Short mmCIF file of C-alpha atoms and ligand atoms in Angstrom, two decimals:
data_model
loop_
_atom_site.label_atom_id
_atom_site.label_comp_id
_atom_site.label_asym_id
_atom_site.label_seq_id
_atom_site.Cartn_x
_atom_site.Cartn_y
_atom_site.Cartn_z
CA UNK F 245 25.46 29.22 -40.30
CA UNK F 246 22.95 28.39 -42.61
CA UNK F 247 21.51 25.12 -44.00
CA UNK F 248 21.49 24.36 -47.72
CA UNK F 249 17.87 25.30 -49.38
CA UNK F 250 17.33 21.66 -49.55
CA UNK F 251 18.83 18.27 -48.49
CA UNK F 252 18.24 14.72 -49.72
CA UNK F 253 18.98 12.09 -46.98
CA UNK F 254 18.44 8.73 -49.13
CA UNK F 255 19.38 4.94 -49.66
CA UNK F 256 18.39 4.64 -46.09
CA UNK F 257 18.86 1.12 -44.75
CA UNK F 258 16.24 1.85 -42.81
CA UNK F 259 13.83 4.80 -42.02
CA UNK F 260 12.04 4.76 -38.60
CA UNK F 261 9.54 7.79 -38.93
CA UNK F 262 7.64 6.89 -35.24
CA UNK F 263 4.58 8.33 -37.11
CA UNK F 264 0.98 6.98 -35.77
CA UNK F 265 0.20 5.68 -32.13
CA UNK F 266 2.54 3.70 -29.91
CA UNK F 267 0.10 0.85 -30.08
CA UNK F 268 -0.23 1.69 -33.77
CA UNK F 269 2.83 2.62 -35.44
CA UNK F 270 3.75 3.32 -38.59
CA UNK F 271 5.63 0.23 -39.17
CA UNK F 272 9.69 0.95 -40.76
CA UNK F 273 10.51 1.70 -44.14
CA UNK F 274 13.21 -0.09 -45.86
CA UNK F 275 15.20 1.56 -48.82
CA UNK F 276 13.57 5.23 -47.54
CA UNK F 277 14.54 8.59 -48.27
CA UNK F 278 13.81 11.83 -46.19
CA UNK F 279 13.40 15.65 -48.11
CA UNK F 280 14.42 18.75 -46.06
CA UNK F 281 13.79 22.56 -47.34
CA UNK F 282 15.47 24.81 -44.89
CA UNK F 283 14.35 23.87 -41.30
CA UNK F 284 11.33 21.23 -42.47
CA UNK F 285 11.09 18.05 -43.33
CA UNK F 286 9.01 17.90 -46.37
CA UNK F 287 9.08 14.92 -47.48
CA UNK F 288 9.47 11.33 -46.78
CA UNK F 289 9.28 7.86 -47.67
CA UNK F 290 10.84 4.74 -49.88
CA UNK F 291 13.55 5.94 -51.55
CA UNK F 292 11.62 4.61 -55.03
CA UNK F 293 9.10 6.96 -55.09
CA UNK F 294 10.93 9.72 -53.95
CA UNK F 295 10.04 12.78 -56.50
CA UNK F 296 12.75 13.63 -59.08
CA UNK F 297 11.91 17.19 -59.10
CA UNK F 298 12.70 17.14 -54.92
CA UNK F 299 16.78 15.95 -56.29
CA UNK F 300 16.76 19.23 -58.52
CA UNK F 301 19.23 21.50 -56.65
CA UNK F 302 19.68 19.52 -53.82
CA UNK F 303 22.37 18.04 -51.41
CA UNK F 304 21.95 14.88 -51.47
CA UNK F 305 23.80 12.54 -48.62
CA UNK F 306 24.10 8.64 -49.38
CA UNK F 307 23.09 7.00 -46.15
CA UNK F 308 23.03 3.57 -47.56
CA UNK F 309 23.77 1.05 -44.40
CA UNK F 310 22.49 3.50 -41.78
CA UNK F 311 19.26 3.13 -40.14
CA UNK F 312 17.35 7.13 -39.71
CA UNK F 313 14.91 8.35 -37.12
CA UNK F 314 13.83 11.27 -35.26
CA UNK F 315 16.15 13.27 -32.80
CA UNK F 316 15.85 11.51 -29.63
CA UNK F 317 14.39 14.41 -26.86
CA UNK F 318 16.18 14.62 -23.27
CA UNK F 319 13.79 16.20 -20.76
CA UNK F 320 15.76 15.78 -17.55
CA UNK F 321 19.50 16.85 -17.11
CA UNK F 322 21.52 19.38 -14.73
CA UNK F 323 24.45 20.30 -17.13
CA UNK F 324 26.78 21.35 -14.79
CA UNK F 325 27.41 17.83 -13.11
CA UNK F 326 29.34 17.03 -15.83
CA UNK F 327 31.47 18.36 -14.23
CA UNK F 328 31.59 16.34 -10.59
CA UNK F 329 30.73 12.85 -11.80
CA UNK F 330 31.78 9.84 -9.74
CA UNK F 331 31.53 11.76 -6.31
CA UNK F 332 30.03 9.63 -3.43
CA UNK F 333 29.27 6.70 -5.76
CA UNK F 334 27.32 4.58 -3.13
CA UNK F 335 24.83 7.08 -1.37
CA UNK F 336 21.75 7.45 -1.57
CA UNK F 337 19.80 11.16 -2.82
CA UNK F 338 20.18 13.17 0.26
CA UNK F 339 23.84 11.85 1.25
CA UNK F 340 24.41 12.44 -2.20
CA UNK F 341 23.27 15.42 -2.62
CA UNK F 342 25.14 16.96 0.95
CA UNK F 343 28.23 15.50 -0.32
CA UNK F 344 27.66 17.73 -3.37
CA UNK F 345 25.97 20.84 -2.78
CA UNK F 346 29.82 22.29 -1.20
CA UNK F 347 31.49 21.39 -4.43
CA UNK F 348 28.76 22.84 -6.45
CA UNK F 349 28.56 26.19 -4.99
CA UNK F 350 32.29 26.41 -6.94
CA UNK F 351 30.78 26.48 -10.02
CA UNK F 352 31.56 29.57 -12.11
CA UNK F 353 29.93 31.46 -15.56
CA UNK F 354 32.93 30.07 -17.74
CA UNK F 355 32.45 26.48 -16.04
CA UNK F 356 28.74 26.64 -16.27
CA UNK F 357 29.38 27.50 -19.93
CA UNK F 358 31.55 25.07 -20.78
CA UNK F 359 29.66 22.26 -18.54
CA UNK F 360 26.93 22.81 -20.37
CA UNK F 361 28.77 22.46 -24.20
CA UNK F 362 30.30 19.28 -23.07
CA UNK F 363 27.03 17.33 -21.69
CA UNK F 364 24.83 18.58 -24.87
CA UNK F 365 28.12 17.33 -27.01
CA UNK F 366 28.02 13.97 -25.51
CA UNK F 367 24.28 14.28 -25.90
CA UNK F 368 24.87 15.11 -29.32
CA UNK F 369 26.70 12.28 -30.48
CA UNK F 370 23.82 9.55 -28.48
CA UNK F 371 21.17 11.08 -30.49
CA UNK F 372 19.64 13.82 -28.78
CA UNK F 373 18.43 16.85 -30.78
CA UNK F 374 16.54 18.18 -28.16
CA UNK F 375 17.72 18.71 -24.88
CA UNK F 376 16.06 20.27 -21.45
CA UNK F 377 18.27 21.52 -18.15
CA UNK F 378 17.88 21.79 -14.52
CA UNK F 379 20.19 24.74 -13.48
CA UNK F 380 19.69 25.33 -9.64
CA UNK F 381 22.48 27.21 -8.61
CA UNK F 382 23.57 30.39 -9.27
CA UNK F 383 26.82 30.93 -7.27
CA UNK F 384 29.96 33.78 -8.16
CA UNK F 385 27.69 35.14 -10.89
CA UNK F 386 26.45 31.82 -13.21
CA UNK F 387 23.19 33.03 -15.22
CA UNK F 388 21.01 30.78 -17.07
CA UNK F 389 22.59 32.57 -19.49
CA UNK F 390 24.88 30.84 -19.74
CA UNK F 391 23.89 27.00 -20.92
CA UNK F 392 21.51 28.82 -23.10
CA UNK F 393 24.36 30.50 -24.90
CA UNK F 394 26.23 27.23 -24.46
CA UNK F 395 23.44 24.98 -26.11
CA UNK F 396 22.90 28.07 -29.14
CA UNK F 397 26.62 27.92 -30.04
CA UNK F 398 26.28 23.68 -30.41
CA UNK F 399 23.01 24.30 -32.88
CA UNK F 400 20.88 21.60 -29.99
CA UNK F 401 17.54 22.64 -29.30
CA UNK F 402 16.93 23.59 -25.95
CA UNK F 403 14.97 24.07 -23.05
CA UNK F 404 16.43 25.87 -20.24
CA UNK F 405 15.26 25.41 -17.09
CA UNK F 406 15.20 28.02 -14.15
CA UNK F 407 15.91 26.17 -11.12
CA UNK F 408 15.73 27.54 -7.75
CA UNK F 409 16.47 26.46 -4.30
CA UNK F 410 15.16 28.80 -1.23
CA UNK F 411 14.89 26.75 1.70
CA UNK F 412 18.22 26.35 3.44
CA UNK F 413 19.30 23.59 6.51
CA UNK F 414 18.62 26.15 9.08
CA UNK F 415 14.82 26.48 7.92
CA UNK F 416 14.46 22.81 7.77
CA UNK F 417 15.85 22.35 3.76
CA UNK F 418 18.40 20.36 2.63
CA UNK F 419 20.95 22.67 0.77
CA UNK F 420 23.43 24.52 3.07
CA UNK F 421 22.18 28.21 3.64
CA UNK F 422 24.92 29.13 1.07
CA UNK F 423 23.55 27.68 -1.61
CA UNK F 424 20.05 29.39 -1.74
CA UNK F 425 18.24 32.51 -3.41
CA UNK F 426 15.81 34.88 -1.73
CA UNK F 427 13.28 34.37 -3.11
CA UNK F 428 12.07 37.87 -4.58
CA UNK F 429 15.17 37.71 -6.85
CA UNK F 430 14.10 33.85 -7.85
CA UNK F 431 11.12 35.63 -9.12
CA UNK F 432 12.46 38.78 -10.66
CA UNK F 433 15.03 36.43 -12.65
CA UNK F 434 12.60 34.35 -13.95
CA UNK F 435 10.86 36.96 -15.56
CA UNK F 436 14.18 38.13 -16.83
CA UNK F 437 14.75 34.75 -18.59
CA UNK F 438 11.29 34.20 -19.80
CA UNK F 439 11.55 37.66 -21.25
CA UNK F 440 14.86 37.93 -22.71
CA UNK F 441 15.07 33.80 -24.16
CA UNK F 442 11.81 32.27 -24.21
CA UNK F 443 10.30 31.53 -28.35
CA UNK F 444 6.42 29.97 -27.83
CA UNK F 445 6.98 29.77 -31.89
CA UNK F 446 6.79 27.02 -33.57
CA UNK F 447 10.08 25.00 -34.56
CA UNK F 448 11.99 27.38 -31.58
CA UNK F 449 15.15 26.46 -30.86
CA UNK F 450 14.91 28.14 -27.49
CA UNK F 451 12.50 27.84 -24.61
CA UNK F 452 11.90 28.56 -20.94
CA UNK F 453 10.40 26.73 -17.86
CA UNK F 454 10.39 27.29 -14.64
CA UNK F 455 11.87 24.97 -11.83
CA UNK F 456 11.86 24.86 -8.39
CA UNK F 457 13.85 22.29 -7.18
CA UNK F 458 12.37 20.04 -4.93
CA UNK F 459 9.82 19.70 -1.79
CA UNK F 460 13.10 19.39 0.40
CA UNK F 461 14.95 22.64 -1.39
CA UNK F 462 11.96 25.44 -2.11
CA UNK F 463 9.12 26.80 0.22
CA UNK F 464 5.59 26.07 -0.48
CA UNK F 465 5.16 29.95 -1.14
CA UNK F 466 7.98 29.78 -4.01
CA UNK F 467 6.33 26.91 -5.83
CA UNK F 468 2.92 28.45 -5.71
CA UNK F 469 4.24 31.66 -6.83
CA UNK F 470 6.06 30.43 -8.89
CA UNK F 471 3.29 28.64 -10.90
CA UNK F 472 1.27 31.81 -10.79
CA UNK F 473 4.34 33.14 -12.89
CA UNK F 474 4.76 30.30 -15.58
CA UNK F 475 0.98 30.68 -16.39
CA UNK F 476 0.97 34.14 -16.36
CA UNK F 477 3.72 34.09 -18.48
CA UNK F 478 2.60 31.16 -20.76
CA UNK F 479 5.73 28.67 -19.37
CA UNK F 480 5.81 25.21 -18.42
CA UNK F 481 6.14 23.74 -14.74
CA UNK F 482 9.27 21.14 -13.81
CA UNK F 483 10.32 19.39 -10.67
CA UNK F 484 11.88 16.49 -8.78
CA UNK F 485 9.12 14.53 -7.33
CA UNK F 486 8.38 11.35 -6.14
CA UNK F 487 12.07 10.27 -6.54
CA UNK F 488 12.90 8.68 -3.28
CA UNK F 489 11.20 6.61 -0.04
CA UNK F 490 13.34 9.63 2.18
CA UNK F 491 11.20 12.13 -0.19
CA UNK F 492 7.77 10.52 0.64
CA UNK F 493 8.84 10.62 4.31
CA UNK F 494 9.89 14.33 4.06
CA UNK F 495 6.73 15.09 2.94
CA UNK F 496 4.56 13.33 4.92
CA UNK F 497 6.64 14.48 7.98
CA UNK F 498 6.50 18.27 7.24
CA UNK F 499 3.22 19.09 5.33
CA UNK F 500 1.21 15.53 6.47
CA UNK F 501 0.74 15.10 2.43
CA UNK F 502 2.36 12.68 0.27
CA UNK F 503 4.62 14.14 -2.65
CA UNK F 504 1.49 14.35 -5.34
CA UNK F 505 -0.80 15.42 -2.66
CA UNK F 506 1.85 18.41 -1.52
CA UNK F 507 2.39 19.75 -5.26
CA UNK F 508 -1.42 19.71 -6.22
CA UNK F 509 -2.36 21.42 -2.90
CA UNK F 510 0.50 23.97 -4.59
CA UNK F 511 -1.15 24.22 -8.14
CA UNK F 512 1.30 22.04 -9.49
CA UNK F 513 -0.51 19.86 -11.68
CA UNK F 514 -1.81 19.93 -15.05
CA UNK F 515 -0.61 19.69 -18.74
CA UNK F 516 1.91 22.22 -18.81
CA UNK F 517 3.63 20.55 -15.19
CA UNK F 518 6.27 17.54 -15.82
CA UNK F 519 8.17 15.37 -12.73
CA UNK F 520 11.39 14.14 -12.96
CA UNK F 521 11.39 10.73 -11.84
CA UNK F 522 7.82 9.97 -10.36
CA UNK F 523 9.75 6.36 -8.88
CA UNK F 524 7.44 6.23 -6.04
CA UNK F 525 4.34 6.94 -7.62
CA UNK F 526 1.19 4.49 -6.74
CA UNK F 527 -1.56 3.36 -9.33
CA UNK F 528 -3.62 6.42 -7.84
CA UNK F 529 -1.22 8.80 -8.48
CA UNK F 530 -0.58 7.69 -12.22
CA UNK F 531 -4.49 7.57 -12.53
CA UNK F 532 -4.50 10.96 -11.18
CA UNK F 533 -1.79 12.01 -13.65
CA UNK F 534 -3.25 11.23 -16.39
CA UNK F 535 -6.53 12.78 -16.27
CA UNK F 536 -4.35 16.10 -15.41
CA UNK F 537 -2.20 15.76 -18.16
CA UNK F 538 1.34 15.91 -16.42
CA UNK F 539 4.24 14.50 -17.83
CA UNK F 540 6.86 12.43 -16.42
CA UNK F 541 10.32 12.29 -17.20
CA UNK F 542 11.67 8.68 -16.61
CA UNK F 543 15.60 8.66 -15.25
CA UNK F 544 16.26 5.11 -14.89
CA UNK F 545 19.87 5.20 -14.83
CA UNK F 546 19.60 8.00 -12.14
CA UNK F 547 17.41 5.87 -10.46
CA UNK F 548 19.20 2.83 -9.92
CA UNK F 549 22.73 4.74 -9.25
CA UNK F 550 21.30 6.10 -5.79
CA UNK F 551 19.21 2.69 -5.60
CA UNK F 552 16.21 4.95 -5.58
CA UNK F 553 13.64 2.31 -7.39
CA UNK F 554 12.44 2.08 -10.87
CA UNK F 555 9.31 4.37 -12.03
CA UNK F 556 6.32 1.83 -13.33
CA UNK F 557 6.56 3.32 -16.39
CA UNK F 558 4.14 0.78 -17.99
CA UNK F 559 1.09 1.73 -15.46
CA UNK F 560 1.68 5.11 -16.00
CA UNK F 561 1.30 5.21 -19.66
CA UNK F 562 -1.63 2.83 -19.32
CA UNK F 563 -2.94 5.53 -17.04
CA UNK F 564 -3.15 8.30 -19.95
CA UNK F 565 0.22 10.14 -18.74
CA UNK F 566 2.95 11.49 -20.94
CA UNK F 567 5.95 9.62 -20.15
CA UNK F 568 9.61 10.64 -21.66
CA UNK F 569 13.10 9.76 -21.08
CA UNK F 570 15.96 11.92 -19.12
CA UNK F 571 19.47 11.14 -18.02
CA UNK F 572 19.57 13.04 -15.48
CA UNK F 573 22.89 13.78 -13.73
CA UNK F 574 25.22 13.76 -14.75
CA UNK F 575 26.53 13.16 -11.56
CA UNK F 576 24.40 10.44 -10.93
CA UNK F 577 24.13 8.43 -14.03
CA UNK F 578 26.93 9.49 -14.49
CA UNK F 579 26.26 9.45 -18.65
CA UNK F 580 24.99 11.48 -20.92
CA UNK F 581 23.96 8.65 -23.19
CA UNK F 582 20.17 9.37 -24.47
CA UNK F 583 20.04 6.18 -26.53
CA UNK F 584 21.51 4.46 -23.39
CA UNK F 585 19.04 5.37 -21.27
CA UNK F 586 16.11 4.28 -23.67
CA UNK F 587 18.08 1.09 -23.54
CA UNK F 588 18.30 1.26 -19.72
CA UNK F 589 13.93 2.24 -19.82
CA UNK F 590 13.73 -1.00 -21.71
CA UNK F 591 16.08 -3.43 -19.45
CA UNK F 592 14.87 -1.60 -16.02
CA UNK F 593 11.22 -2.33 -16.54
CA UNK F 594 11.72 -6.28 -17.21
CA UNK F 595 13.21 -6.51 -13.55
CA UNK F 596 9.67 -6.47 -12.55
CA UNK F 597 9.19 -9.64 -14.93
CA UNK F 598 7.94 -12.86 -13.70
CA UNK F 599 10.07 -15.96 -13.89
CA UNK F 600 9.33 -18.38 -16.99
CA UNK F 601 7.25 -16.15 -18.73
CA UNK F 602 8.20 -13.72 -21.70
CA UNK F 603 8.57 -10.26 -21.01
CA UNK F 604 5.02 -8.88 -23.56
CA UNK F 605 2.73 -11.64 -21.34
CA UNK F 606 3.50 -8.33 -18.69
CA UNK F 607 2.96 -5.82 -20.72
CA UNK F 608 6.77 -4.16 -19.89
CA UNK F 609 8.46 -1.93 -22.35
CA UNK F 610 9.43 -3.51 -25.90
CA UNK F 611 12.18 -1.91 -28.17
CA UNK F 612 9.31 0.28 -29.73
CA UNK F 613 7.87 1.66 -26.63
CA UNK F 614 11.66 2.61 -25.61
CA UNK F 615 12.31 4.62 -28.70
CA UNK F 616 9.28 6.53 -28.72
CA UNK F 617 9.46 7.22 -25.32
CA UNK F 618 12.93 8.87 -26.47
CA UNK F 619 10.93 10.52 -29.19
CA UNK F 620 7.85 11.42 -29.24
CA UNK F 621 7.18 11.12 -25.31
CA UNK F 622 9.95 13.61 -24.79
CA UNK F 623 7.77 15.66 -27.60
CA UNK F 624 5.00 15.42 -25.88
CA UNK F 625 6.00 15.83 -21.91
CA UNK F 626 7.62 18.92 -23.68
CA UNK F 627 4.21 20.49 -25.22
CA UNK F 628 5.53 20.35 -28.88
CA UNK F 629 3.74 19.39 -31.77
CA UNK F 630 6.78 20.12 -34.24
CA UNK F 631 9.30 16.98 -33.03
CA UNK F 632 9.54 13.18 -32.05
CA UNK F 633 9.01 12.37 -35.66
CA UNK F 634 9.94 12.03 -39.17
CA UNK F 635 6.99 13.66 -41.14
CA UNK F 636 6.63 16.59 -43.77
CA UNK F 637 5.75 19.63 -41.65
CA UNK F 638 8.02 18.74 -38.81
CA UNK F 639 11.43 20.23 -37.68
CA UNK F 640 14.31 18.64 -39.32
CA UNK F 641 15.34 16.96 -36.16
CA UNK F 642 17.04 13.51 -37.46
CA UNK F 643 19.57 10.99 -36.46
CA UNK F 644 21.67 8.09 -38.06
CA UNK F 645 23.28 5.22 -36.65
CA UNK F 646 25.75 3.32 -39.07
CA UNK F 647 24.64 -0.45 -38.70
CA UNK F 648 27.74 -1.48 -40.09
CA UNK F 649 28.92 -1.25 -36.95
CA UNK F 650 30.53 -3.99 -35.21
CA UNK F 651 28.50 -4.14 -32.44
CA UNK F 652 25.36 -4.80 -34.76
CA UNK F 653 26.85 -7.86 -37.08
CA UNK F 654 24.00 -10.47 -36.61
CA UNK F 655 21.30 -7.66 -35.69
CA UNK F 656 20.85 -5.88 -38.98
CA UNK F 657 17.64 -7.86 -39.86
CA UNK F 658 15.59 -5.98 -37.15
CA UNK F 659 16.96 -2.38 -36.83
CA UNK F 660 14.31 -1.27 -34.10
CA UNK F 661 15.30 -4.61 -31.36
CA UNK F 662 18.92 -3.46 -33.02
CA UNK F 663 18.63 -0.31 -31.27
CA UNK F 664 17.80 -0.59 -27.73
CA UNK F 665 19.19 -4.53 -27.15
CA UNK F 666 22.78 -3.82 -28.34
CA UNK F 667 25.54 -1.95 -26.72
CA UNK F 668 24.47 1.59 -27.80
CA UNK F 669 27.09 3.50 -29.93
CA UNK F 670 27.47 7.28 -31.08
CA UNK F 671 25.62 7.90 -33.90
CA UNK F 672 26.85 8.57 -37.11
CA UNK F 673 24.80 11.81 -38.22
CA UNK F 674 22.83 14.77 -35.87
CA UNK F 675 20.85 16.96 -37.90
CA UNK F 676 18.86 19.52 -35.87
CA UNK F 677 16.84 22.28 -37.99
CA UNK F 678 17.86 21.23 -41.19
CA UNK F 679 21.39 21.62 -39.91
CA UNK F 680 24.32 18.76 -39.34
CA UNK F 681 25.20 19.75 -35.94
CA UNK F 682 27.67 16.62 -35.29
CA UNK F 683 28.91 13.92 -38.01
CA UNK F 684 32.45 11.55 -37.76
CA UNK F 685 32.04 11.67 -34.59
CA UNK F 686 33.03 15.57 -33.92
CA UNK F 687 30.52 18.50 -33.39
CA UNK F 688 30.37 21.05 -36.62
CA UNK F 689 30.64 24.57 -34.26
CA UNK F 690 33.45 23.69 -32.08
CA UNK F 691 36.70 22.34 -31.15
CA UNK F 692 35.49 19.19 -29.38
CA UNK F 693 38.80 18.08 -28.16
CA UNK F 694 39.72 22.17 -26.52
CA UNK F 695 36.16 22.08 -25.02
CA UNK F 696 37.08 18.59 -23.14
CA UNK F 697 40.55 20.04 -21.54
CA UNK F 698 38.65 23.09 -20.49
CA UNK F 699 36.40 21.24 -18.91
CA UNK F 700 39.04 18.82 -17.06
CA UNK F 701 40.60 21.75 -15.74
CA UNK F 702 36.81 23.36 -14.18
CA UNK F 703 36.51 20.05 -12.75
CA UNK F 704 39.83 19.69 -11.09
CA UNK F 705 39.72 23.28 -9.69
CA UNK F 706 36.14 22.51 -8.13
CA UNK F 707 37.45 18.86 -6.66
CA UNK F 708 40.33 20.56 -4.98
CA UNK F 709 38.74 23.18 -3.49
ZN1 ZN P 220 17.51 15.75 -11.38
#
């Protein structure tokens, strides 16, 4: 499929470009117009001085009443929960998790395939043009293969993961002994993936990390290795860390460090290394954080399903440390919502508020600092210079939201507080590369409505056993 030469998106209610600094934004543009050519946005700005020689050819889509800004980024997700949401709704992590891991080891290629459509679909139509995923098993022959052909056929940029999980109950772990890899073939398959998917180009539509699991699913040896690997190999670093108080006690019970402590003592730190969660990280750690360069990716909704805690978000990027947004899950959100959860950042961080006095006078997360964690934290925590905003040279990597809608009558004179303090809809418009990968609500490559029943019918097979 290819995009027309060039597109004009104009008579935008409102254009959000998220160009400058978070403390110094580029304030909105009313009336504003956007210029694509192929893949790049070119050009943008108020609609009245757009260039008449930029119409000459052009498509031109009328997005009069709709407010525009830059694809919202997703750097925490395991695809394949889609698939068992609503399981053990009131544990906690490891109950959770046991609970789980059985039902996951059912998984199969097709399911993992079609798992992985559905949650970047409903990713899709929150917002996100650019997703990441945590795949950590591999049972009855699932490849990460497979989401990356799933995520390809959608048109969503993406950044597979390779999870891993090598340290089994009966040597201490978590997982059942079922569920893990040797981890030789861990190794050998990560080189496989790095070599056969992942694009260090600019504007790539495909990358590769690397992903051991956790500090209570992987050895020591497989993390260190497997850092030794990624930098070798020129790929970035993700984990689970510092997600729960049971975590910190695993830790300090079975290598005498605290979670930080264990994964620098492994090489894991630095600017190509990002965390999901971080929820039980001190001021020391975020201090710490920051002058490495690690990025976090903040899960609240995870968070508060398995009444985990709430990351301090605000002292961490105070600290100097890239902080994005994931849903995580999606069996414990159990939503794939991306302008949700940048709603949920917002909310979650004012529970720390103080009584009587407005949420600023504590320096918590505003509307603003919500959406560009969604945007250009997640481009940042992601090493990418070429998303997370609207500005010529960037990837065409754009979203609408109709503000006629009805949840929005009385909030159309502040589009930005519009955003992240009403009930968050499906957008109107996904454009990712230049391309419209989702509009009226259905996805342009596939049969939205097939992919769902396929997906019931994984699901109930893996529930039943
Ligand atoms: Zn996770």
């Amino acid at each position: 499929m290819t995009a027309p030469a060039r597109t004009v998106l104009r008579s935008i209610h409102t254009l959000i470009p998220m160009q400058g600094e978070r403390l110094a934004p580029m304030p909105p543009i009313p009336d504003g117009a956007v210029v694509v050519e192929g893949s790049v946005i070119v050009w943008a700005g108020r609609d009245s001085d757009l260039p008449p020689a930029l119409l000459e050819g052009a498509a031109v889509r009328n997005l009069s009443g709709h407010v525009v800004l830059p694809g919202l980024v997703n750097t925490h997700h395991h695809l394949y929960q889609t698939l068992t949401r609503c399981i053990a709704p009131d544990a906690g992590l490891f109950e959770w998790l046991r609970t789980l891991y059985p039902i996951w080891l059912r998984l199969t290629p097709d399911a993992a395939f079609d798992s992985a459509q559905l949650g970047l679909a409903e990713l899709a139509l929150s917002g996100c043009t650019t997703s990441s995923d945590h795949l950590y098993l591999f049972p009855n022959g699932v490849r990460l293969d497979d989401t990356i052909h799933a995520a390809r056929e959608l048109g969503v940029r993406f950044h597979a993961t390779r999870g891993s999980m090598s340290l089994g109950e009966s040597q201490g772990g978590l997982p059942p002994d079922r569920a893990v890899e040797r981890e030789n073939a861990i190794l050998a398959d990560s080189v496989r993936v790095i070599e056969t998917f992942h694009d260090p180009a600019r504007l790539a539509m495909t990358r590769v990390a690397l992903a051991p699991c956790s500090p209570f699913s992987v050895t020591g040896d497989l993390m260190r290795e497997s850092a030794v690997l990624a930098r070798e190999r020129g790929v970035m670093l993700h984990t689970h860390l510092a997600e729960t108080a049971d975590e910190d006690a695993f830790c300090l019970n079975q290598f005498g460090l605290r979670p930080l402590d264990y994964a620098e003592s492994l090489g894991w730190v630095g600017p190509d290394v990002w965390f999901a969660h971080g929820v039980h990280f001190s001021s020391a750690d975020a201090a710490r954080l920051g002058a490495c360069g690690c990025g976090v990716a903040h899960c609240p909704s995870s968070n508060m399903r398995l009444a985990s805690g709430i990351a301090p978000t605000r002292t961490l990027l105070e600290a100097g440390v890239k902080v994005a947004l994931g849903v995580d899950g999606s069996a414990s959100n159990d939503s794939s919502h991306l302008l949700a959860e940048a709603r949920q950042a917002m909310l979650s961080s004012r529970v720390r508020g103080v009584p009587g006095q407005a949420p600023h006078a504590h320096d918590l997360l505003t509307a603003h600092d919500a959406l560009w964690l969604a945007t250009r934290g997640g481009a940042a925590v992601l090493n990418r210079d070429d998303i997370g905003q609207i500005a010529p040279g960037y990837a065409a990597d754009m979203i609408a939201v109709d503000l006629r809608d009805l949840g929005y009558s009385g909030a159309r004179h502040d589009s930005m507080s519009a955003l992240t303090l009403c009930a968050p809809p499906r957008v109107a418009l996904n454009m990712v590369n230049g391309r419209v990968i989702m509009e009226a609500g259905q996805m342009t490559a596939i049969d939205l409505p097939a992919l769902a029943e396929r997906h019931d019918r994984h699901s109930a097979r893996m529930l039943e056993g």
